[in-house]
């Protein structure tokens, strides 16, 4: 499976600011996804990052709040905008290949605390 | 709507004892089934997966899971638990009919006592 890294691994941010999280994969992958894991909760899909086009967002998530970029097949970013304490979560990226994109492999996550 | 249920929030077993973590799903399609493990402060690691064929699947770290269509279940088992197995375990389900989305259960926290 691919090796996936995320930066930063953790951060503490002030409310009202924005944070961009990077996800890097060591090989080309078709599909990249962003998930949120709120404290003590399970994972919720935020969006599918599409290479060369706008991301596909799940219900309850909007581009203005979580803009996503995917300039190539190995890299994606998620920005958490205008943060509030409710955004404190672990953000994880995952990757998959078309045809078996439900078989996903996860990065180590970014632990975000908003004060 | 698709849903995944892990009935046990916490489970405590003694080291060396057997383990079974339960997972039930509600899907109107042929499901693809996964178990992931998350150690504290870590991302998710794929333990095993089921797509088709033999309903008993083997995974890493000595884990196995059995798909029972009649019970809509995909329970995870291990014959002898090690202290290093203490972690949170997530069952996840996908289906081609629902695109790329994986739906996760709420997770089961496993504690191992020595």
PDB file of C-alpha atoms in Angstrom:
ATOM      1  CA  UNK A   1       0.000   0.000   0.000  1.00  0.00           C
ATOM      2  CA  UNK A   2       0.998   3.623  -0.482  1.00  0.00           C
ATOM      3  CA  UNK A   3       2.860   5.618   2.154  1.00  0.00           C
ATOM      4  CA  UNK A   4       0.853   8.683   3.115  1.00  0.00           C
ATOM      5  CA  UNK A   5       2.133  11.648   5.082  1.00  0.00           C
ATOM      6  CA  UNK A   6       0.317  14.660   6.483  1.00  0.00           C
ATOM      7  CA  UNK A   7       1.556  18.047   7.625  1.00  0.00           C
ATOM      8  CA  UNK A   8       1.241  19.369  10.224  1.00  0.00           C
ATOM      9  CA  UNK A   9       0.761  16.442  12.571  1.00  0.00           C
ATOM     10  CA  UNK A  10      -0.905  18.737  15.073  1.00  0.00           C
ATOM     11  CA  UNK A  11      -1.589  22.418  15.585  1.00  0.00           C
ATOM     12  CA  UNK A  12      -3.254  24.786  17.999  1.00  0.00           C
ATOM     13  CA  UNK A  13      -4.974  27.697  16.288  1.00  0.00           C
ATOM     14  CA  UNK A  14      -6.915  30.772  17.310  1.00  0.00           C
ATOM     15  CA  UNK A  15     -10.553  31.101  16.359  1.00  0.00           C
ATOM     16  CA  UNK A  16     -11.154  33.058  13.187  1.00  0.00           C
ATOM     17  CA  UNK A  17      -7.932  31.931  11.531  1.00  0.00           C
ATOM     18  CA  UNK A  18      -7.398  29.298   8.829  1.00  0.00           C
ATOM     19  CA  UNK A  19      -5.166  26.259   8.637  1.00  0.00           C
ATOM     20  CA  UNK A  20      -4.061  24.353   5.549  1.00  0.00           C
ATOM     21  CA  UNK A  21      -3.317  20.653   5.926  1.00  0.00           C
ATOM     22  CA  UNK A  22      -1.185  18.875   3.380  1.00  0.00           C
ATOM     23  CA  UNK A  23      -1.433  15.242   2.288  1.00  0.00           C
ATOM     24  CA  UNK A  24       1.389  13.672   0.287  1.00  0.00           C
ATOM     25  CA  UNK A  25       1.436  10.166  -1.185  1.00  0.00           C
ATOM     26  CA  UNK A  26       4.558   8.363  -2.344  1.00  0.00           C
ATOM     27  CA  UNK A  27       2.894   7.032  -5.515  1.00  0.00           C
ATOM     28  CA  UNK A  28       0.220   8.174  -7.918  1.00  0.00           C
ATOM     29  CA  UNK A  29      -3.283   7.395  -6.738  1.00  0.00           C
ATOM     30  CA  UNK A  30      -6.592   7.940  -8.426  1.00  0.00           C
ATOM     31  CA  UNK A  31      -8.704   8.889  -5.467  1.00  0.00           C
ATOM     32  CA  UNK A  32      -7.995  11.059  -2.446  1.00  0.00           C
ATOM     33  CA  UNK A  33     -10.430  11.764   0.358  1.00  0.00           C
ATOM     34  CA  UNK A  34     -10.620  13.972   3.425  1.00  0.00           C
ATOM     35  CA  UNK A  35     -12.282  12.855   6.656  1.00  0.00           C
ATOM     36  CA  UNK A  36     -13.018  14.503   9.977  1.00  0.00           C
ATOM     37  CA  UNK A  37     -12.940  12.675  13.292  1.00  0.00           C
ATOM     38  CA  UNK A  38     -14.397  14.768  16.060  1.00  0.00           C
ATOM     39  CA  UNK A  39     -13.340  13.985  19.646  1.00  0.00           C
ATOM     40  CA  UNK A  40     -14.579  10.564  20.685  1.00  0.00           C
ATOM     41  CA  UNK A  41     -16.413  10.116  17.397  1.00  0.00           C
ATOM     42  CA  UNK A  42     -16.112   8.044  14.269  1.00  0.00           C
ATOM     43  CA  UNK A  43     -14.962   9.248  10.870  1.00  0.00           C
ATOM     44  CA  UNK A  44     -17.089  11.394   8.605  1.00  0.00           C
ATOM     45  CA  UNK A  45     -16.246  11.977   4.957  1.00  0.00           C
ATOM     46  CA  UNK A  46     -15.819  15.661   4.156  1.00  0.00           C
ATOM     47  CA  UNK A  47     -15.118  15.443   0.441  1.00  0.00           C
ATOM     48  CA  UNK A  48     -13.475  13.622  -2.413  1.00  0.00           C
ATOM     49  CA  UNK A  49     -10.508  15.551  -3.808  1.00  0.00           C
ATOM     50  CA  UNK A  50     -10.628  15.441  -7.604  1.00  0.00           C
ATOM     51  CA  UNK A  51      -7.487  16.044  -9.606  1.00  0.00           C
ATOM     52  CA  UNK A  52      -7.852  19.057 -11.833  1.00  0.00           C
ATOM     53  CA  UNK A  53     -11.417  19.881 -10.829  1.00  0.00           C
ATOM     54  CA  UNK A  54     -13.481  20.989  -7.865  1.00  0.00           C
ATOM     55  CA  UNK A  55     -13.821  18.620  -4.944  1.00  0.00           C
ATOM     56  CA  UNK A  56     -17.046  16.710  -4.343  1.00  0.00           C
ATOM     57  CA  UNK A  57     -18.441  17.617  -0.932  1.00  0.00           C
ATOM     58  CA  UNK A  58     -20.653  15.523   1.300  1.00  0.00           C
ATOM     59  CA  UNK A  59     -23.843  16.832   2.789  1.00  0.00           C
ATOM     60  CA  UNK A  60     -23.113  19.294   5.569  1.00  0.00           C
ATOM     61  CA  UNK A  61     -19.725  20.369   4.235  1.00  0.00           C
ATOM     62  CA  UNK A  62     -19.196  23.380   1.963  1.00  0.00           C
ATOM     63  CA  UNK A  63     -16.339  24.647  -0.136  1.00  0.00           C
ATOM     64  CA  UNK A  64     -16.180  28.033   1.581  1.00  0.00           C
ATOM     65  CA  UNK A  65     -15.458  26.367   4.905  1.00  0.00           C
ATOM     66  CA  UNK A  66     -13.276  23.493   3.661  1.00  0.00           C
ATOM     67  CA  UNK A  67     -11.609  24.458   0.381  1.00  0.00           C
ATOM     68  CA  UNK A  68      -9.651  21.569  -1.119  1.00  0.00           C
ATOM     69  CA  UNK A  69      -7.005  21.508  -3.787  1.00  0.00           C
ATOM     70  CA  UNK A  70      -5.564  18.581  -5.703  1.00  0.00           C
ATOM     71  CA  UNK A  71      -3.008  19.790  -8.244  1.00  0.00           C
ATOM     72  CA  UNK A  72      -1.668  16.319  -9.119  1.00  0.00           C
ATOM     73  CA  UNK A  73      -2.035  12.597  -8.392  1.00  0.00           C
ATOM     74  CA  UNK A  74       0.159  12.588  -5.282  1.00  0.00           C
ATOM     75  CA  UNK A  75      -0.791  15.729  -3.360  1.00  0.00           C
ATOM     76  CA  UNK A  76      -3.832  17.419  -1.860  1.00  0.00           C
ATOM     77  CA  UNK A  77      -4.570  20.151   0.656  1.00  0.00           C
ATOM     78  CA  UNK A  78      -7.526  20.808   2.924  1.00  0.00           C
ATOM     79  CA  UNK A  79      -8.029  24.248   4.427  1.00  0.00           C
ATOM     80  CA  UNK A  80     -10.161  24.736   7.507  1.00  0.00           C
ATOM     81  CA  UNK A  81     -11.348  28.326   7.242  1.00  0.00           C
ATOM     82  CA  UNK A  82     -12.531  30.830   9.829  1.00  0.00           C
ATOM     83  CA  UNK A  83     -12.072  28.266  12.562  1.00  0.00           C
ATOM     84  CA  UNK A  84     -14.160  27.914  15.680  1.00  0.00           C
ATOM     85  CA  UNK A  85     -13.675  25.553  18.640  1.00  0.00           C
ATOM     86  CA  UNK A  86     -16.191  23.183  17.011  1.00  0.00           C
ATOM     87  CA  UNK A  87     -13.603  22.546  14.294  1.00  0.00           C
ATOM     88  CA  UNK A  88     -11.296  20.900  16.814  1.00  0.00           C
ATOM     89  CA  UNK A  89     -10.892  17.421  15.353  1.00  0.00           C
ATOM     90  CA  UNK A  90      -8.511  15.009  13.733  1.00  0.00           C
ATOM     91  CA  UNK A  91      -8.434  15.486   9.973  1.00  0.00           C
ATOM     92  CA  UNK A  92      -7.360  12.475   7.931  1.00  0.00           C
ATOM     93  CA  UNK A  93      -6.668  12.008   4.282  1.00  0.00           C
ATOM     94  CA  UNK A  94      -7.065   8.662   2.598  1.00  0.00           C
ATOM     95  CA  UNK A  95      -6.278   7.281  -0.843  1.00  0.00           C
ATOM     96  CA  UNK A  96      -7.729   4.669  -3.129  1.00  0.00           C
ATOM     97  CA  UNK A  97      -7.635   3.537  -6.737  1.00  0.00           C
ATOM     98  CA  UNK A  98     -10.464   3.785  -9.221  1.00  0.00           C
ATOM     99  CA  UNK A  99     -12.308   0.508  -9.488  1.00  0.00           C
ATOM    100  CA  UNK A 100     -11.534  -0.236  -5.842  1.00  0.00           C
ATOM    101  CA  UNK A 101     -11.751   3.258  -4.421  1.00  0.00           C
ATOM    102  CA  UNK A 102     -13.678   2.029  -1.399  1.00  0.00           C
ATOM    103  CA  UNK A 103     -10.491   0.206  -0.355  1.00  0.00           C
ATOM    104  CA  UNK A 104      -8.872   3.172   1.314  1.00  0.00           C
ATOM    105  CA  UNK A 105      -5.590   3.698   3.113  1.00  0.00           C
ATOM    106  CA  UNK A 106      -5.213   6.466   5.633  1.00  0.00           C
ATOM    107  CA  UNK A 107      -2.618   9.005   6.555  1.00  0.00           C
ATOM    108  CA  UNK A 108      -1.570   9.567  10.189  1.00  0.00           C
ATOM    109  CA  UNK A 109      -3.968  12.467  10.642  1.00  0.00           C
ATOM    110  CA  UNK A 110      -3.674  16.087  11.748  1.00  0.00           C
ATOM    111  CA  UNK A 111      -4.878  16.883  15.244  1.00  0.00           C
ATOM    112  CA  UNK A 112      -6.330  20.396  15.296  1.00  0.00           C
ATOM    113  CA  UNK A 113      -7.251  22.295  18.424  1.00  0.00           C
ATOM    114  CA  UNK A 114      -8.988  25.651  18.094  1.00  0.00           C
ATOM    115  CA  UNK A 115      -8.926  27.980  21.099  1.00  0.00           C
TER     116      UNK A 115
ATOM    117  CA  UNK B   1     -29.912   4.838   4.359  1.00  0.00           C
ATOM    118  CA  UNK B   2     -26.711   2.906   4.804  1.00  0.00           C
ATOM    119  CA  UNK B   3     -25.622   2.379   8.388  1.00  0.00           C
ATOM    120  CA  UNK B   4     -23.006   0.481  10.330  1.00  0.00           C
ATOM    121  CA  UNK B   5     -23.493  -0.522  13.948  1.00  0.00           C
ATOM    122  CA  UNK B   6     -20.838  -1.525  16.409  1.00  0.00           C
ATOM    123  CA  UNK B   7     -22.876  -2.372  19.500  1.00  0.00           C
ATOM    124  CA  UNK B   8     -19.988  -2.388  21.965  1.00  0.00           C
ATOM    125  CA  UNK B   9     -18.396   0.953  22.786  1.00  0.00           C
ATOM    126  CA  UNK B  10     -15.830  -0.585  25.136  1.00  0.00           C
ATOM    127  CA  UNK B  11     -14.596  -4.134  25.561  1.00  0.00           C
ATOM    128  CA  UNK B  12     -12.064  -5.377  28.102  1.00  0.00           C
ATOM    129  CA  UNK B  13     -10.361  -8.737  27.727  1.00  0.00           C
ATOM    130  CA  UNK B  14      -7.500 -10.416  29.498  1.00  0.00           C
ATOM    131  CA  UNK B  15      -4.255 -10.902  27.675  1.00  0.00           C
ATOM    132  CA  UNK B  16      -4.286 -14.320  26.022  1.00  0.00           C
ATOM    133  CA  UNK B  17      -8.065 -14.505  25.920  1.00  0.00           C
ATOM    134  CA  UNK B  18     -10.063 -14.655  22.716  1.00  0.00           C
ATOM    135  CA  UNK B  19     -11.737 -11.613  21.224  1.00  0.00           C
ATOM    136  CA  UNK B  20     -14.800 -10.949  19.124  1.00  0.00           C
ATOM    137  CA  UNK B  21     -15.858  -7.463  18.059  1.00  0.00           C
ATOM    138  CA  UNK B  22     -19.285  -7.135  16.510  1.00  0.00           C
ATOM    139  CA  UNK B  23     -20.297  -5.241  13.403  1.00  0.00           C
ATOM    140  CA  UNK B  24     -23.704  -5.130  11.760  1.00  0.00           C
ATOM    141  CA  UNK B  25     -24.618  -3.208   8.663  1.00  0.00           C
ATOM    142  CA  UNK B  26     -27.707  -2.081   6.850  1.00  0.00           C
ATOM    143  CA  UNK B  27     -27.140  -1.795   3.131  1.00  0.00           C
ATOM    144  CA  UNK B  28     -29.423  -2.260   0.176  1.00  0.00           C
ATOM    145  CA  UNK B  29     -26.567  -3.525  -1.963  1.00  0.00           C
ATOM    146  CA  UNK B  30     -23.748  -6.030  -1.992  1.00  0.00           C
ATOM    147  CA  UNK B  31     -21.384  -4.617   0.614  1.00  0.00           C
ATOM    148  CA  UNK B  32     -17.636  -4.401   0.746  1.00  0.00           C
ATOM    149  CA  UNK B  33     -16.523  -4.760   4.351  1.00  0.00           C
ATOM    150  CA  UNK B  34     -13.469  -3.552   6.218  1.00  0.00           C
ATOM    151  CA  UNK B  35     -11.965  -3.470   9.665  1.00  0.00           C
ATOM    152  CA  UNK B  36      -9.537  -0.718  10.632  1.00  0.00           C
ATOM    153  CA  UNK B  37      -7.535  -0.235  13.811  1.00  0.00           C
ATOM    154  CA  UNK B  38      -6.526   3.111  15.297  1.00  0.00           C
ATOM    155  CA  UNK B  39      -3.907   3.245  18.032  1.00  0.00           C
ATOM    156  CA  UNK B  40      -3.837   6.348  20.227  1.00  0.00           C
ATOM    157  CA  UNK B  41      -2.590   9.359  18.297  1.00  0.00           C
ATOM    158  CA  UNK B  42      -2.310   7.372  15.074  1.00  0.00           C
ATOM    159  CA  UNK B  43      -4.133   7.152  11.772  1.00  0.00           C
ATOM    160  CA  UNK B  44      -6.181   4.159  10.680  1.00  0.00           C
ATOM    161  CA  UNK B  45      -4.568   0.910   9.620  1.00  0.00           C
ATOM    162  CA  UNK B  46      -6.459  -1.556   7.434  1.00  0.00           C
ATOM    163  CA  UNK B  47      -6.694  -4.911   9.215  1.00  0.00           C
ATOM    164  CA  UNK B  48      -8.669  -6.875   6.655  1.00  0.00           C
ATOM    165  CA  UNK B  49     -11.236  -6.603   3.890  1.00  0.00           C
ATOM    166  CA  UNK B  50     -13.990  -8.612   2.275  1.00  0.00           C
ATOM    167  CA  UNK B  51     -15.145  -8.159  -1.305  1.00  0.00           C
ATOM    168  CA  UNK B  52     -16.392 -11.589  -2.370  1.00  0.00           C
ATOM    169  CA  UNK B  53     -15.606 -15.290  -2.184  1.00  0.00           C
ATOM    170  CA  UNK B  54     -14.655 -17.080   0.992  1.00  0.00           C
ATOM    171  CA  UNK B  55     -16.636 -15.532   3.813  1.00  0.00           C
ATOM    172  CA  UNK B  56     -13.845 -16.061   6.349  1.00  0.00           C
ATOM    173  CA  UNK B  57     -11.049 -13.601   5.693  1.00  0.00           C
ATOM    174  CA  UNK B  58      -7.652 -13.423   7.271  1.00  0.00           C
ATOM    175  CA  UNK B  59      -5.960 -10.156   8.077  1.00  0.00           C
ATOM    176  CA  UNK B  60      -2.820  -8.812   9.608  1.00  0.00           C
ATOM    177  CA  UNK B  61      -1.750  -9.221  13.235  1.00  0.00           C
ATOM    178  CA  UNK B  62      -3.588 -12.553  13.566  1.00  0.00           C
ATOM    179  CA  UNK B  63      -7.077 -11.122  13.063  1.00  0.00           C
ATOM    180  CA  UNK B  64      -9.843 -12.733  11.057  1.00  0.00           C
ATOM    181  CA  UNK B  65     -13.428 -11.806  10.259  1.00  0.00           C
ATOM    182  CA  UNK B  66     -16.428 -13.705   9.021  1.00  0.00           C
ATOM    183  CA  UNK B  67     -19.072 -12.310   6.698  1.00  0.00           C
ATOM    184  CA  UNK B  68     -22.556 -13.643   7.436  1.00  0.00           C
ATOM    185  CA  UNK B  69     -24.999 -12.319   4.872  1.00  0.00           C
ATOM    186  CA  UNK B  70     -28.042 -13.763   6.650  1.00  0.00           C
ATOM    187  CA  UNK B  71     -27.150 -11.824   9.791  1.00  0.00           C
ATOM    188  CA  UNK B  72     -25.749  -8.737   8.025  1.00  0.00           C
ATOM    189  CA  UNK B  73     -22.688  -9.101  10.188  1.00  0.00           C
ATOM    190  CA  UNK B  74     -18.923  -8.942   9.807  1.00  0.00           C
ATOM    191  CA  UNK B  75     -17.471  -9.743  13.215  1.00  0.00           C
ATOM    192  CA  UNK B  76     -13.779  -9.465  13.942  1.00  0.00           C
ATOM    193  CA  UNK B  77     -12.038 -12.202  15.910  1.00  0.00           C
ATOM    194  CA  UNK B  78      -8.668 -13.019  17.355  1.00  0.00           C
ATOM    195  CA  UNK B  79      -7.933 -16.259  19.223  1.00  0.00           C
ATOM    196  CA  UNK B  80      -5.409 -14.803  21.669  1.00  0.00           C
ATOM    197  CA  UNK B  81      -5.168 -11.098  22.422  1.00  0.00           C
ATOM    198  CA  UNK B  82      -1.863  -9.356  23.091  1.00  0.00           C
ATOM    199  CA  UNK B  83      -1.450  -6.197  25.165  1.00  0.00           C
ATOM    200  CA  UNK B  84      -0.390  -4.364  21.993  1.00  0.00           C
ATOM    201  CA  UNK B  85      -3.856  -4.967  20.523  1.00  0.00           C
ATOM    202  CA  UNK B  86      -5.308  -2.302  22.811  1.00  0.00           C
ATOM    203  CA  UNK B  87      -6.695   0.298  20.411  1.00  0.00           C
ATOM    204  CA  UNK B  88      -9.919   1.451  18.816  1.00  0.00           C
ATOM    205  CA  UNK B  89     -11.411  -0.702  16.071  1.00  0.00           C
ATOM    206  CA  UNK B  90     -13.663   0.573  13.311  1.00  0.00           C
ATOM    207  CA  UNK B  91     -15.857  -1.418  10.990  1.00  0.00           C
ATOM    208  CA  UNK B  92     -16.515   0.232   7.626  1.00  0.00           C
ATOM    209  CA  UNK B  93     -18.780  -0.606   4.722  1.00  0.00           C
ATOM    210  CA  UNK B  94     -18.859   0.475   1.099  1.00  0.00           C
ATOM    211  CA  UNK B  95     -20.756  -0.540  -1.983  1.00  0.00           C
ATOM    212  CA  UNK B  96     -20.292   0.106  -5.672  1.00  0.00           C
ATOM    213  CA  UNK B  97     -23.845   1.371  -5.831  1.00  0.00           C
ATOM    214  CA  UNK B  98     -22.937   4.153  -3.415  1.00  0.00           C
ATOM    215  CA  UNK B  99     -19.805   5.282  -5.176  1.00  0.00           C
ATOM    216  CA  UNK B 100     -16.627   5.839  -3.280  1.00  0.00           C
ATOM    217  CA  UNK B 101     -18.053   6.478   0.117  1.00  0.00           C
ATOM    218  CA  UNK B 102     -17.070   4.407   3.125  1.00  0.00           C
ATOM    219  CA  UNK B 103     -19.449   4.506   6.057  1.00  0.00           C
ATOM    220  CA  UNK B 104     -17.834   3.882   9.417  1.00  0.00           C
ATOM    221  CA  UNK B 105     -19.231   2.454  12.605  1.00  0.00           C
ATOM    222  CA  UNK B 106     -18.842   4.339  15.866  1.00  0.00           C
ATOM    223  CA  UNK B 107     -15.856   2.247  16.899  1.00  0.00           C
ATOM    224  CA  UNK B 108     -15.084  -0.169  19.732  1.00  0.00           C
ATOM    225  CA  UNK B 109     -12.353   0.622  22.224  1.00  0.00           C
ATOM    226  CA  UNK B 110     -10.465  -2.500  23.244  1.00  0.00           C
ATOM    227  CA  UNK B 111      -8.716  -2.612  26.598  1.00  0.00           C
ATOM    228  CA  UNK B 112      -6.399  -5.485  27.424  1.00  0.00           C
ATOM    229  CA  UNK B 113      -5.718  -6.338  31.039  1.00  0.00           C
ATOM    230  CA  UNK B 114      -2.680  -8.282  32.108  1.00  0.00           C
TER     231      UNK B 114
END
